[in-house]
mmCIF file of C-alpha atoms and ligand atoms in Angstrom:
data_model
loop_
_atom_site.group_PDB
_atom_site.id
_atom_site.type_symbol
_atom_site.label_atom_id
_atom_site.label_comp_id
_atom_site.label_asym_id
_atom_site.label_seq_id
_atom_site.Cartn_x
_atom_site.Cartn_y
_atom_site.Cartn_z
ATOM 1 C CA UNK C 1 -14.660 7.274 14.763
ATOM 2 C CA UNK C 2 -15.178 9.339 17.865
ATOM 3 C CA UNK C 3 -11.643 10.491 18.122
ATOM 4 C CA UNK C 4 -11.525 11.405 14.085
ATOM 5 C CA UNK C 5 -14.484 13.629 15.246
ATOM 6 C CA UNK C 6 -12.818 15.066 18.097
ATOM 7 C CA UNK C 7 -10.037 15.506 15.790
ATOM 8 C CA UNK C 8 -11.411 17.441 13.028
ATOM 9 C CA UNK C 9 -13.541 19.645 15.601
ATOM 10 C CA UNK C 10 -10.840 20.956 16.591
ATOM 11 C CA UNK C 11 -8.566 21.548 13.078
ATOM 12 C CA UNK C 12 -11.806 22.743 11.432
ATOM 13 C CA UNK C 13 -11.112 26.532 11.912
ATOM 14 C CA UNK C 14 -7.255 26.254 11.245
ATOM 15 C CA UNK C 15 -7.021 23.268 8.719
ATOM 16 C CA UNK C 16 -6.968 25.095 5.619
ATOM 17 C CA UNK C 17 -3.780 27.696 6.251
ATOM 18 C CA UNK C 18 -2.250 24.246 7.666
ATOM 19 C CA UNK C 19 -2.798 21.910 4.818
ATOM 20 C CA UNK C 20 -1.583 24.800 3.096
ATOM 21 C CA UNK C 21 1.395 25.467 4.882
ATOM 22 C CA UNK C 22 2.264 21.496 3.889
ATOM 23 C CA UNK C 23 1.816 21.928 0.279
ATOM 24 C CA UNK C 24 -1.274 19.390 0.373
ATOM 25 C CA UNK C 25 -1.823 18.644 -3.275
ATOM 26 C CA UNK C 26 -4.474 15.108 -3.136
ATOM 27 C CA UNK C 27 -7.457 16.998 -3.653
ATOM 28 C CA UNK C 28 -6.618 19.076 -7.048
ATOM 29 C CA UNK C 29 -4.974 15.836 -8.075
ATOM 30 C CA UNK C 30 -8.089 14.076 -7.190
ATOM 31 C CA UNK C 31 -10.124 16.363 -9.324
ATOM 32 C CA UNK C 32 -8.041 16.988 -12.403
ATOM 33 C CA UNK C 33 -7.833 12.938 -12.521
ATOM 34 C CA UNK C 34 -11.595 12.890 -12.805
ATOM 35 C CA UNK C 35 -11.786 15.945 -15.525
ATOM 36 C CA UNK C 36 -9.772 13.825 -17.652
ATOM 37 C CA UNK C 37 -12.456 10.631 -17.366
ATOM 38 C CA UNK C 38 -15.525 12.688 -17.302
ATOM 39 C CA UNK C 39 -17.218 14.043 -20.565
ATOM 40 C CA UNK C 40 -20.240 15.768 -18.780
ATOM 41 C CA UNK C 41 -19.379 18.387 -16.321
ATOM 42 C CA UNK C 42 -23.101 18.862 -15.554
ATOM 43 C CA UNK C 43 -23.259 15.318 -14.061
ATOM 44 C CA UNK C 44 -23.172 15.205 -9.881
ATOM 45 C CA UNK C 45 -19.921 14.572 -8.228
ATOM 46 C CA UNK C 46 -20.226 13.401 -4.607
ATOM 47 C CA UNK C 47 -17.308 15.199 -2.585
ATOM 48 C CA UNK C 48 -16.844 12.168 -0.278
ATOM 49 C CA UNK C 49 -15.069 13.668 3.493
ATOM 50 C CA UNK C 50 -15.435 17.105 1.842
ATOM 51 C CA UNK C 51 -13.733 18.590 5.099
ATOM 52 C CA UNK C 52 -13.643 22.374 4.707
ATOM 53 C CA UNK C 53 -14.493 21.880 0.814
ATOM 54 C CA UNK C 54 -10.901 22.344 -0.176
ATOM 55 C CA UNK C 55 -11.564 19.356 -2.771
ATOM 56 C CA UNK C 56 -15.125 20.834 -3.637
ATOM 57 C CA UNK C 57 -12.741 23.818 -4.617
ATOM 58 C CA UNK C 58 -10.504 22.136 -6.530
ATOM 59 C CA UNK C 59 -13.402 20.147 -8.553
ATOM 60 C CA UNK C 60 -15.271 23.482 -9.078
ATOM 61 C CA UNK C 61 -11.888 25.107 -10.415
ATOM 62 C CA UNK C 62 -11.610 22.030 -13.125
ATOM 63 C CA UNK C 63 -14.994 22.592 -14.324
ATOM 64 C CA UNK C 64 -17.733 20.570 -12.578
ATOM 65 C CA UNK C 65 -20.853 21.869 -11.809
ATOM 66 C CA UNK C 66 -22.389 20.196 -9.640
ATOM 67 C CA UNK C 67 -20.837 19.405 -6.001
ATOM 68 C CA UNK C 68 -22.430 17.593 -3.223
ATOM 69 C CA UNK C 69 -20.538 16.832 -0.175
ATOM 70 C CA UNK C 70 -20.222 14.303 2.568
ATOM 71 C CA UNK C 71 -18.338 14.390 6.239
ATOM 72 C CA UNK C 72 -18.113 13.157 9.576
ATOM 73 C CA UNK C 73 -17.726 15.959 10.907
ATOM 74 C CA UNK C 74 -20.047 18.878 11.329
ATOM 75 C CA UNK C 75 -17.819 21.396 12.151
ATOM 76 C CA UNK C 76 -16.004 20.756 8.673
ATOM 77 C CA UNK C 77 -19.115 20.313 6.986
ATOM 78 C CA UNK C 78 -19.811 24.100 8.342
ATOM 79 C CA UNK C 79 -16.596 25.396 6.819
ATOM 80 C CA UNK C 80 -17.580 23.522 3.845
ATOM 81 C CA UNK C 81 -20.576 25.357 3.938
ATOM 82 C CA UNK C 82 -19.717 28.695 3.935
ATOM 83 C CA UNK C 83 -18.102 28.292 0.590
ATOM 84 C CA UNK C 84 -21.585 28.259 -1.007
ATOM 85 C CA UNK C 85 -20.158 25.572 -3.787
ATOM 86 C CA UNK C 86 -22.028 22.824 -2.651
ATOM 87 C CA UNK C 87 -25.726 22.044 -4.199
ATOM 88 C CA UNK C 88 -25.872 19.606 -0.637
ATOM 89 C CA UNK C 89 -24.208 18.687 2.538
ATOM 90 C CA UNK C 90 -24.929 15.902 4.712
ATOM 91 C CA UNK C 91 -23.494 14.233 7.584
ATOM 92 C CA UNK C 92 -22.142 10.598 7.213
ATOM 93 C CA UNK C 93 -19.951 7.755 8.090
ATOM 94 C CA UNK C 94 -18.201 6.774 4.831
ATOM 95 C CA UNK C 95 -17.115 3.665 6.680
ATOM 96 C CA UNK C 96 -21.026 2.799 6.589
ATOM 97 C CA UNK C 97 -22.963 1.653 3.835
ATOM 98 C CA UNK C 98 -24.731 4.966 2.264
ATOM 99 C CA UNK C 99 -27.843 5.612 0.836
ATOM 100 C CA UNK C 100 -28.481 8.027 -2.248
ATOM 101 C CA UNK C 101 -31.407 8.424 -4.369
ATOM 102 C CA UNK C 102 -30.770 7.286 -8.005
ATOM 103 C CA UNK C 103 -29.481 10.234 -10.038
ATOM 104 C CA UNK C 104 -28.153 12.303 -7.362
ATOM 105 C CA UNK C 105 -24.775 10.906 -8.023
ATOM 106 C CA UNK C 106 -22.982 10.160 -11.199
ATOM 107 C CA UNK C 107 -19.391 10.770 -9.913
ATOM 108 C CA UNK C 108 -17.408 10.819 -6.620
ATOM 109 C CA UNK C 109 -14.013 11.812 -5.059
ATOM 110 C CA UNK C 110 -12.736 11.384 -1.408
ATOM 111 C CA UNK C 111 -9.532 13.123 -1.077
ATOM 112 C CA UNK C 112 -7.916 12.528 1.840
ATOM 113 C CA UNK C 113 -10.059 10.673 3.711
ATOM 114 C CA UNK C 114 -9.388 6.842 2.678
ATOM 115 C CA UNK C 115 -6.527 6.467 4.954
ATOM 116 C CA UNK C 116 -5.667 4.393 8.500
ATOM 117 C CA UNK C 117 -7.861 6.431 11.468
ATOM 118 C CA UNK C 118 -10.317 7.771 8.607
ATOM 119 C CA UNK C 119 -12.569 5.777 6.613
ATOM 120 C CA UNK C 120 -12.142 2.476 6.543
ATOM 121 C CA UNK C 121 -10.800 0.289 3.453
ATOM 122 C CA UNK C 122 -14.913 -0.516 3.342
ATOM 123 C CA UNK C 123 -15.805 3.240 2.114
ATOM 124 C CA UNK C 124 -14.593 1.797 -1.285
ATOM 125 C CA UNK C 125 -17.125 -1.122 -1.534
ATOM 126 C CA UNK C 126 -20.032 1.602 -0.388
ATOM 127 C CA UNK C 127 -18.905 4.308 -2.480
ATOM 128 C CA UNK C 128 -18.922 2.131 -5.647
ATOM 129 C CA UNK C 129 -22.212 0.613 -4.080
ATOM 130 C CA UNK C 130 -24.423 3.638 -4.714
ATOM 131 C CA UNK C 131 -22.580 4.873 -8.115
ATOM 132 C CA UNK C 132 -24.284 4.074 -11.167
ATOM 133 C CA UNK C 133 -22.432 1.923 -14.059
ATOM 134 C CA UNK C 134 -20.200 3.876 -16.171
ATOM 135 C CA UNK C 135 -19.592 6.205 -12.736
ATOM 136 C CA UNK C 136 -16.211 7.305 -11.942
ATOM 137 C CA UNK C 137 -14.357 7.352 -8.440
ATOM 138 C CA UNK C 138 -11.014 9.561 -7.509
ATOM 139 C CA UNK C 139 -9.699 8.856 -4.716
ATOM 140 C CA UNK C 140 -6.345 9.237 -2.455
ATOM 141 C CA UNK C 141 -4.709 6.458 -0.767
ATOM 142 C CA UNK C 142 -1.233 7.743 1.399
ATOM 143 C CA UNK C 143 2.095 6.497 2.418
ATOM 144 C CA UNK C 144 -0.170 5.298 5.578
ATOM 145 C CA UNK C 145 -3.044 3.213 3.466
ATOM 146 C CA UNK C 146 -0.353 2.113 1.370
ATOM 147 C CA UNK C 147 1.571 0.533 3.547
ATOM 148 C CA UNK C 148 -1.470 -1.559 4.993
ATOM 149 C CA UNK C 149 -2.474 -4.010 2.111
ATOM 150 C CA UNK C 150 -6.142 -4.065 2.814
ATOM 151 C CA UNK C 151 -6.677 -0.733 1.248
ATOM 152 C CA UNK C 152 -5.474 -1.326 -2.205
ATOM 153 C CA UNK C 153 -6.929 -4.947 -1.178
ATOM 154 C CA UNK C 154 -10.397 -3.611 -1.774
ATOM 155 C CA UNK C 155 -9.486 -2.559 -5.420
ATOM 156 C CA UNK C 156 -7.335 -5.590 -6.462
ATOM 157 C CA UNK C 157 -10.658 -7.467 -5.489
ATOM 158 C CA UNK C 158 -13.096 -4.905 -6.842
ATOM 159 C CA UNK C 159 -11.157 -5.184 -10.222
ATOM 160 C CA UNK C 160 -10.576 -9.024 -10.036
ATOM 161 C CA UNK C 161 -14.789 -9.552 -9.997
ATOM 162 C CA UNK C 162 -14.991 -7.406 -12.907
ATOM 163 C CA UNK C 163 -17.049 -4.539 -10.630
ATOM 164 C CA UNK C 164 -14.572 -1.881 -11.608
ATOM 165 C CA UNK C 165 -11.807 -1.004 -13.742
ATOM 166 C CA UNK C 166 -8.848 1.330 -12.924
ATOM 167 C CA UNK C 167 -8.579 3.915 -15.286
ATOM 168 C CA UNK C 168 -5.413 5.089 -13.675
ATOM 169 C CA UNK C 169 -3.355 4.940 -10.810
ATOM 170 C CA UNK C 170 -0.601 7.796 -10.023
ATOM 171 C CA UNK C 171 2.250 8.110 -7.931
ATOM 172 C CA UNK C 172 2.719 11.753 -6.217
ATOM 173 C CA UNK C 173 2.733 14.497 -3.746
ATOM 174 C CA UNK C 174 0.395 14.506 -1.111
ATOM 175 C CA UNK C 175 1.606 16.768 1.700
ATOM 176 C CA UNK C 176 5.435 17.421 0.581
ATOM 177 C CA UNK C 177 5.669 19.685 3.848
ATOM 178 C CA UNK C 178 5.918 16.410 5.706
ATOM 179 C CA UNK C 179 7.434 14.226 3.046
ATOM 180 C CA UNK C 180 3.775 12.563 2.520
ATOM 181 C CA UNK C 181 3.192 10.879 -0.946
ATOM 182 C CA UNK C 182 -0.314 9.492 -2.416
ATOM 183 C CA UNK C 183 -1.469 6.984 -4.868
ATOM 184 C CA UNK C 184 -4.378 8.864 -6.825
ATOM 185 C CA UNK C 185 -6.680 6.080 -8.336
ATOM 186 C CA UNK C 186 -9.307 6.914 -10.452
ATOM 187 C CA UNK C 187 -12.067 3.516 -10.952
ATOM 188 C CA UNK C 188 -14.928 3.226 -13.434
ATOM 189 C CA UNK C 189 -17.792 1.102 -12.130
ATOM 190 C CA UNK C 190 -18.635 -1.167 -14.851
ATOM 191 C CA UNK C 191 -21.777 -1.048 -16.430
ATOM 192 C CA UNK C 192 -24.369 -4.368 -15.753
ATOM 193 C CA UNK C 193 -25.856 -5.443 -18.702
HETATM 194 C C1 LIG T 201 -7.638 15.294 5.423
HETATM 195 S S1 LIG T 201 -9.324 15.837 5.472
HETATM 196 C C2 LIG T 201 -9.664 16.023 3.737
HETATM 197 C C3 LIG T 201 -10.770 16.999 3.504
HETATM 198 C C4 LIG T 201 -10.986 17.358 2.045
HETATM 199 N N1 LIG T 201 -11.412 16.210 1.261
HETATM 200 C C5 LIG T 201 -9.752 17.969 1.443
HETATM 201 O O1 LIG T 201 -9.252 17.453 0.441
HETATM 202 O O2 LIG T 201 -9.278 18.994 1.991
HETATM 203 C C6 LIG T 201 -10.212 14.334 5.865
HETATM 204 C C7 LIG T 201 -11.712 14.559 6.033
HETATM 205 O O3 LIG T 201 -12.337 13.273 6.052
HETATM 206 C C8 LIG T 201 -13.333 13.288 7.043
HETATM 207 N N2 LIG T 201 -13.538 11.896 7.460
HETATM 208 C C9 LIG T 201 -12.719 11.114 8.191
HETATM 209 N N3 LIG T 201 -13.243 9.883 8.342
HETATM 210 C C10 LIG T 201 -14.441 9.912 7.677
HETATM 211 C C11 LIG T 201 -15.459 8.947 7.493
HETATM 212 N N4 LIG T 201 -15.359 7.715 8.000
HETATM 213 N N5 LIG T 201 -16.545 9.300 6.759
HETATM 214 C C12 LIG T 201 -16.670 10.559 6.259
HETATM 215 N N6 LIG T 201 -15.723 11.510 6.419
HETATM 216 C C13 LIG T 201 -14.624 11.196 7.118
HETATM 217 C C14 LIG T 201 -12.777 14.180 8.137
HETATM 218 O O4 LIG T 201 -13.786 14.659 8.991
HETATM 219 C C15 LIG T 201 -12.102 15.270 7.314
HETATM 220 O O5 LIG T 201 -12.964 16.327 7.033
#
């Protein structure tokens, strides 16, 4: 995790005009797959590897009002920041079990960040940890996570114990500038009765 750090200290002040430049298109996709589950924009969404906030944009843009976000790395989490979207920011390790008081999160997203070198396949099973039932989860696997069957492994097995459902699962452009695709998943925890 070190060398993500080191990574993202040093794209933090550039990474937007360069994701840019690429045509990076997960994190609106990420966020208008969740407007079309959720039917209470005043509920929290947790902006999982928020990075410069580029994703909290693009989920303020389709109408939620609430944004809390999550990184590894501080100097993103700075950029993030300065955006003044975010009701919270904290530092963390997706690839770590997290802790969250109840209520403080009804949805989440992590755009981008699921993906060989970031978060592990793991940040699935502790993201869907800490939502309550009936909580949604968008999230972007690439070409990358794709091709390494222990990502979409955590779903198929999340799914198969009847923890979550997928509400839909979509083919598309990620960064076209560098012929990139993404899957965009969007899971419902199920409720326990
Ligand atoms: C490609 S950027 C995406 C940022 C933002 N979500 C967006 O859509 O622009 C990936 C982000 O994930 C963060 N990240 C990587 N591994 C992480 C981890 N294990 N836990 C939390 N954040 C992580 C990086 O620091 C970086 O900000």
């Amino acid at each position: 995790m070190e060398d993500t750090q080191a990574f993202y200290e040093q794209w933090a002040s550039t990474y937007d005009a360069d994701v840019a430049s690429q045509g990076y298109a997960s994190a609106k996709r990420c966020a208008d797959a969740l407007v079309q589950f959720a039917d209470d924009l005043t509920s929290p969404v947790l902006d999982v590897g928020c990075g410069t906030g580029l994703s909290g944009m693009a989920l303020s843009k389709a109408g939620f009002q609430v944004i809390d976000g999550a990184d590894i790395s501080e100097p993103m989490l700075e950029q993030a920041r300065e955006r003044n979207i975010y009701r919270r920011l904290f530092l963390h390790d997706f690839s770590e079990p997290v802790q969250i008081e109840a209520g403080r999160t009804a949805h989440a997203v992590a755009a981008g960040v699921i993906n060989p070198g970031h978060a592990d396949p793991s940040a699935i099973d502790n993201l869907l940890a800490v939502l309550p039932g009936g909580g949604l989860f968008a999230f972007s696997l690439n070409d990358h996570a794709l091709e390494d069957p222990r990502f979409e492994g955590r779903v198929h097995a999340h799914v198969d114990s009847g923890n979550a459902e997928v509400l839909m699962r979509e083919y598309g452009e990620h960064m076209p500038g560098l012929d990139l695709r993404s899957v965009i998943y969007l899971l419902r925890k199920r409720s326990t009765v």
